[in-house]
């Protein structure tokens, strides 16, 4: 770091106690005095700050901007709460080091992105929202607490106890070992936390660096338990007053645990390069506690803050260290010099109070966070005079701290109120202005909350909408009153579309929108809440309220209980009021004119919300983010040498021909006694190094992609395959399956465990009623009536009532309901089943196959996109052996050879699934067949990828050896390197011939695929329905022919390399009568490879580039009848749980995979052009 005077942190005048401290209050007359001036008086704030006074607000507007008070009863909590924290740091190190880590990625003088080249970029690269994983933070906390070289945190805990008068904890009941063991347990638990990644947000405000972040609930619980354990021994004999002090000390311990978390988090972020690639070398280390051991001043870096050991009251910061003495600055800005041998103690970097010396009390804090809005946008102060109470900023609405919308909302609040005042000057009536202000503020509040939850409303948000029905009714009651004050009681204004969407996100979980039983019980719950609110407000009405009135109203409600759900709101409340004959006329009139009117509007609003949820479901608008609706990309396709894998063959043939060229030129040099081949051979070897490295990295990524698809199958699709086969069995066969092997029970158990885990996570009591009902279900799992009873309990009790506040819990229950629905359809089906014995045998094999598949999976993180840690049995060389072994293993649909590789066993399972499907006229197991076939190709392609990788590695090493051999010989003479080394340099290229053979097999296969496509497209041209379609298909056919020519060129090059490499080696080392022929074959292979490379550029940047963007439509429309036939094959009966669009999208995904497996258009088009075909099918063949 370099201290530049223009960028030094600002300082406050000595004696400043507060930020933006008030010096004086000035009161000035609005009228001119007799001396043609304005009378004014000044009051020094220090004199009057403790004086109390009464403010008459009856003649002015009042705006509150005080934030949400704790436990407010006038704010609506739209979402549930989650733990959150903030940490603010300050000082020279922050000002100089943390505000410039967004500079050019590779340093000054080198080109980078446009912004950092053309702008003075002093902010963080990219969005200032980042993600950090919780396990590394927990591990770093443990390391800090147990570091033998730096015991500062251990000393810090001793000091915390001593400073608070509990030094006994350092001896009799040592607190440090407790914290160390707790941190170890926390680090061990962290990999199992529900939320593995936490969102952080960086703010740079002046000379402060602010880090806000989410916390895990597990950490929050762990912290509370640890603090309780630390003070447990103090509570044994403590008095009542002492318990209060101990309680405060417990809070201090929790605060310092948070410091430990943030200290570890900041360092994890820095070392993990979260700020910017390479920034960990420039971003300074930040500390959250003071060091309690001595250092030499000369050992501290620029920007570090410290205190003199012998004079600890004064705080300094280091400016310059380059001279004999060190230049420092104190908190008042005075510069001085100190010797490098001065004994000091490093100071922490938390933000200071305005005096610059003492840590700010609010520099670090943790608290629960959620989204809330004020019950009212404004309250009428004096309607006759046009005055109101308005609310701005956090007092009006605030989101999750990760979002900017809170600040934006505050700005909009201020602008809207300025507009409100301006309109009064323009002569607009108070009611019109109040209505407009209320409407636009409601819109702003909706935007504030939506930016915090995201448009997915629970699909991936940190916070989701969730609230009790009664709390919602309190909010809506206030909004109805507000609308009455503005003379605009329209329900659509009170609850706009965006707010109805938020309310529905909490009230109606996705999947229950069209469930009549659930919706009926939800309506009953909401109507009950409306009635309770009506009775509460009427009883509290100062004009008519009394305990006697409350009793009368409750009695009347019980009398009409059976009519509440069967009549309209207007009819019900009209009959309700008519039955209150015992009330005085004034009371009855007040109820009918005011309270009943509000209740009717509340009923109408609730009905509109539930109807809105159903409408959103029908149009698939409950998730408005397109992220959830996008078709899957090209790299989701798993097939035989799919899409990008075809480039590996291109790389193989190129490296093989270059290797052939190197050996061929060597042979010509040997035969002719020249050295020209040495030079060109060295060039080709150098090119080969780059080509083979690219092939190695790309094929590694391809292998990892296929291995990940195998993991996805095991985790997400295997159960579905087993359910499909189980459903193909007869009822008595299903009953004979043990409970632990029943796939439907396995799915239910998975959903049940997720629900129980979330119940514990969100601090719910043990759900005993749920467990009892679930036990009854499992008692007779194959009884349709028993399944229906459990589903009814879910939709009438657990989802709609007991767990309606937390949408995560509702989601778990809906998933459980869906699994029960699938089970019911399976056991209640009366369709005739053929081949049940074969299905039973297949099911038993799947049970074994599932157990065998797991050890073959390669789980774990991927580094740099192409490096993955694997067990020895999964190494590439072992995969090559498995590939060759699988060539000798035969599989039938009944069994595979014992000990056969996984791809052979998968193929055997696939054959039997096809057989069972065929026995049932291909009416079942079509999706399962597609999934297992993808698994087979993923397994097979993983082995082939290893084969290509090993070949590329060998050629890569051989190219290095050849390059060194030729460079060495060109620098001196042929005798400089031994003949043995030159022989090795030639023979090590032999594996290139194997790469050429691999490429040759691929190109032969690709040749016949293209021939077939060319023929099929010819038939499509003849049967085209219009001239336009005919011309479009002709273009596609022309591209196919062009690719066919390209494949022939590469095939010739691969064949030439495969033949010339071993032949040339034989000629060099043993000699035959052929002499130069293999060398010229090699040169021809190189030339053909170069020609094919140039031809590829023509194909890619001329032929394919000029293809229409509507290529997918042209191709697919030519095959529409066949594609729609595939759709009907893969189509499943529509349910009312998932939206129709989601179910259709899943079907179209299977259709796309099946169609593109049958017609390999990926051999014709590159990934982006091929993607247009894939996405057109996934989009439902919709030409829009």
Tab-separated table of N, CA and C in Angstrom, residues 653-665 680 684 1052-1054 1056-1057 1060 1079-1093:
chain	number	residue	atom	x	y	z
A	653	UNK	N	-7.175	-36.178	-34.537
A	653	UNK	CA	-6.649	-36.360	-35.884
A	653	UNK	C	-5.599	-35.299	-36.197
A	654	UNK	N	-5.791	-34.093	-35.678
A	654	UNK	CA	-4.788	-33.044	-35.913
A	654	UNK	C	-3.463	-33.401	-35.250
A	655	UNK	N	-3.527	-33.793	-33.952
A	655	UNK	CA	-2.286	-34.147	-33.253
A	655	UNK	C	-1.651	-35.391	-33.861
A	656	UNK	N	-2.489	-36.352	-34.322
A	656	UNK	CA	-1.949	-37.566	-34.930
A	656	UNK	C	-1.247	-37.259	-36.247
A	657	UNK	N	-1.857	-36.411	-37.072
A	657	UNK	CA	-1.216	-36.065	-38.351
A	657	UNK	C	0.059	-35.271	-38.127
A	658	UNK	N	0.072	-34.385	-37.111
A	658	UNK	CA	1.294	-33.636	-36.825
A	658	UNK	C	2.394	-34.578	-36.333
A	659	UNK	N	2.002	-35.561	-35.508
A	659	UNK	CA	2.992	-36.547	-35.065
A	659	UNK	C	3.518	-37.340	-36.257
A	660	UNK	N	2.584	-37.707	-37.158
A	660	UNK	CA	3.008	-38.419	-38.367
A	660	UNK	C	3.952	-37.558	-39.193
A	661	UNK	N	3.651	-36.258	-39.258
A	661	UNK	CA	4.524	-35.355	-39.996
A	661	UNK	C	5.905	-35.254	-39.377
A	662	UNK	N	5.966	-35.216	-38.053
A	662	UNK	CA	7.254	-35.158	-37.369
A	662	UNK	C	8.095	-36.393	-37.717
A	663	UNK	N	7.495	-37.572	-37.652
A	663	UNK	CA	8.232	-38.811	-37.934
A	663	UNK	C	8.561	-38.915	-39.423
A	664	UNK	N	7.592	-38.511	-40.268
A	664	UNK	CA	7.835	-38.580	-41.705
A	664	UNK	C	8.972	-37.686	-42.136
A	665	UNK	N	9.032	-36.455	-41.617
A	665	UNK	CA	10.123	-35.547	-41.948
A	665	UNK	C	11.453	-36.074	-41.415
A	680	UNK	N	11.081	-28.203	-39.467
A	680	UNK	CA	9.637	-28.313	-39.579
A	680	UNK	C	9.074	-29.299	-38.550
A	684	UNK	N	6.082	-28.556	-35.848
A	684	UNK	CA	4.907	-29.410	-35.690
A	684	UNK	C	4.800	-29.953	-34.267
A	1052	UNK	N	-9.686	-39.239	-44.181
A	1052	UNK	CA	-8.485	-39.537	-44.961
A	1052	UNK	C	-7.235	-39.182	-44.168
A	1053	UNK	N	-7.274	-38.021	-43.499
A	1053	UNK	CA	-6.117	-37.609	-42.701
A	1053	UNK	C	-5.865	-38.586	-41.564
A	1054	UNK	N	-6.951	-39.020	-40.870
A	1054	UNK	CA	-6.793	-39.966	-39.768
A	1054	UNK	C	-6.249	-41.301	-40.271
A	1056	UNK	N	-4.441	-41.804	-42.960
A	1056	UNK	CA	-3.042	-41.606	-43.335
A	1056	UNK	C	-2.130	-41.602	-42.132
A	1057	UNK	N	-2.558	-40.931	-41.050
A	1057	UNK	CA	-1.730	-40.882	-39.835
A	1057	UNK	C	-1.638	-42.255	-39.189
A	1060	UNK	N	0.751	-44.281	-41.478
A	1060	UNK	CA	2.120	-43.785	-41.671
A	1060	UNK	C	2.972	-43.837	-40.403
A	1079	UNK	N	6.720	-41.789	-45.504
A	1079	UNK	CA	6.958	-40.378	-45.183
A	1079	UNK	C	6.039	-39.483	-45.991
A	1080	UNK	N	5.883	-39.811	-47.293
A	1080	UNK	CA	5.001	-38.987	-48.117
A	1080	UNK	C	3.533	-39.186	-47.737
A	1081	UNK	N	3.182	-40.375	-47.259
A	1081	UNK	CA	1.817	-40.564	-46.729
A	1081	UNK	C	1.599	-39.646	-45.523
A	1082	UNK	N	2.623	-39.573	-44.652
A	1082	UNK	CA	2.531	-38.700	-43.474
A	1082	UNK	C	2.401	-37.240	-43.885
A	1083	UNK	N	3.230	-36.828	-44.869
A	1083	UNK	CA	3.146	-35.437	-45.342
A	1083	UNK	C	1.769	-35.179	-45.941
A	1084	UNK	N	1.255	-36.166	-46.681
A	1084	UNK	CA	-0.089	-36.013	-47.238
A	1084	UNK	C	-1.144	-35.897	-46.153
A	1085	UNK	N	-0.974	-36.675	-45.060
A	1085	UNK	CA	-1.930	-36.586	-43.943
A	1085	UNK	C	-1.901	-35.196	-43.318
A	1086	UNK	N	-0.680	-34.655	-43.173
A	1086	UNK	CA	-0.560	-33.299	-42.616
A	1086	UNK	C	-1.236	-32.299	-43.533
A	1087	UNK	N	-0.974	-32.429	-44.837
A	1087	UNK	CA	-1.586	-31.505	-45.785
A	1087	UNK	C	-3.099	-31.601	-45.774
A	1088	UNK	N	-3.593	-32.841	-45.731
A	1088	UNK	CA	-5.055	-33.030	-45.676
A	1088	UNK	C	-5.624	-32.431	-44.404
A	1089	UNK	N	-4.895	-32.598	-43.300
A	1089	UNK	CA	-5.356	-32.018	-42.024
A	1089	UNK	C	-5.422	-30.509	-42.110
A	1090	UNK	N	-4.421	-29.905	-42.725
A	1090	UNK	CA	-4.414	-28.444	-42.863
A	1090	UNK	C	-5.555	-27.996	-43.773
A	1091	UNK	N	-5.752	-28.736	-44.891
A	1091	UNK	CA	-6.853	-28.400	-45.792
A	1091	UNK	C	-8.189	-28.528	-45.074
A	1092	UNK	N	-8.351	-29.607	-44.286
A	1092	UNK	CA	-9.605	-29.773	-43.548
A	1092	UNK	C	-9.796	-28.664	-42.530
A	1093	UNK	N	-8.695	-28.188	-41.940
A	1093	UNK	CA	-8.775	-27.091	-40.979
A	1093	UNK	C	-9.265	-25.814	-41.664
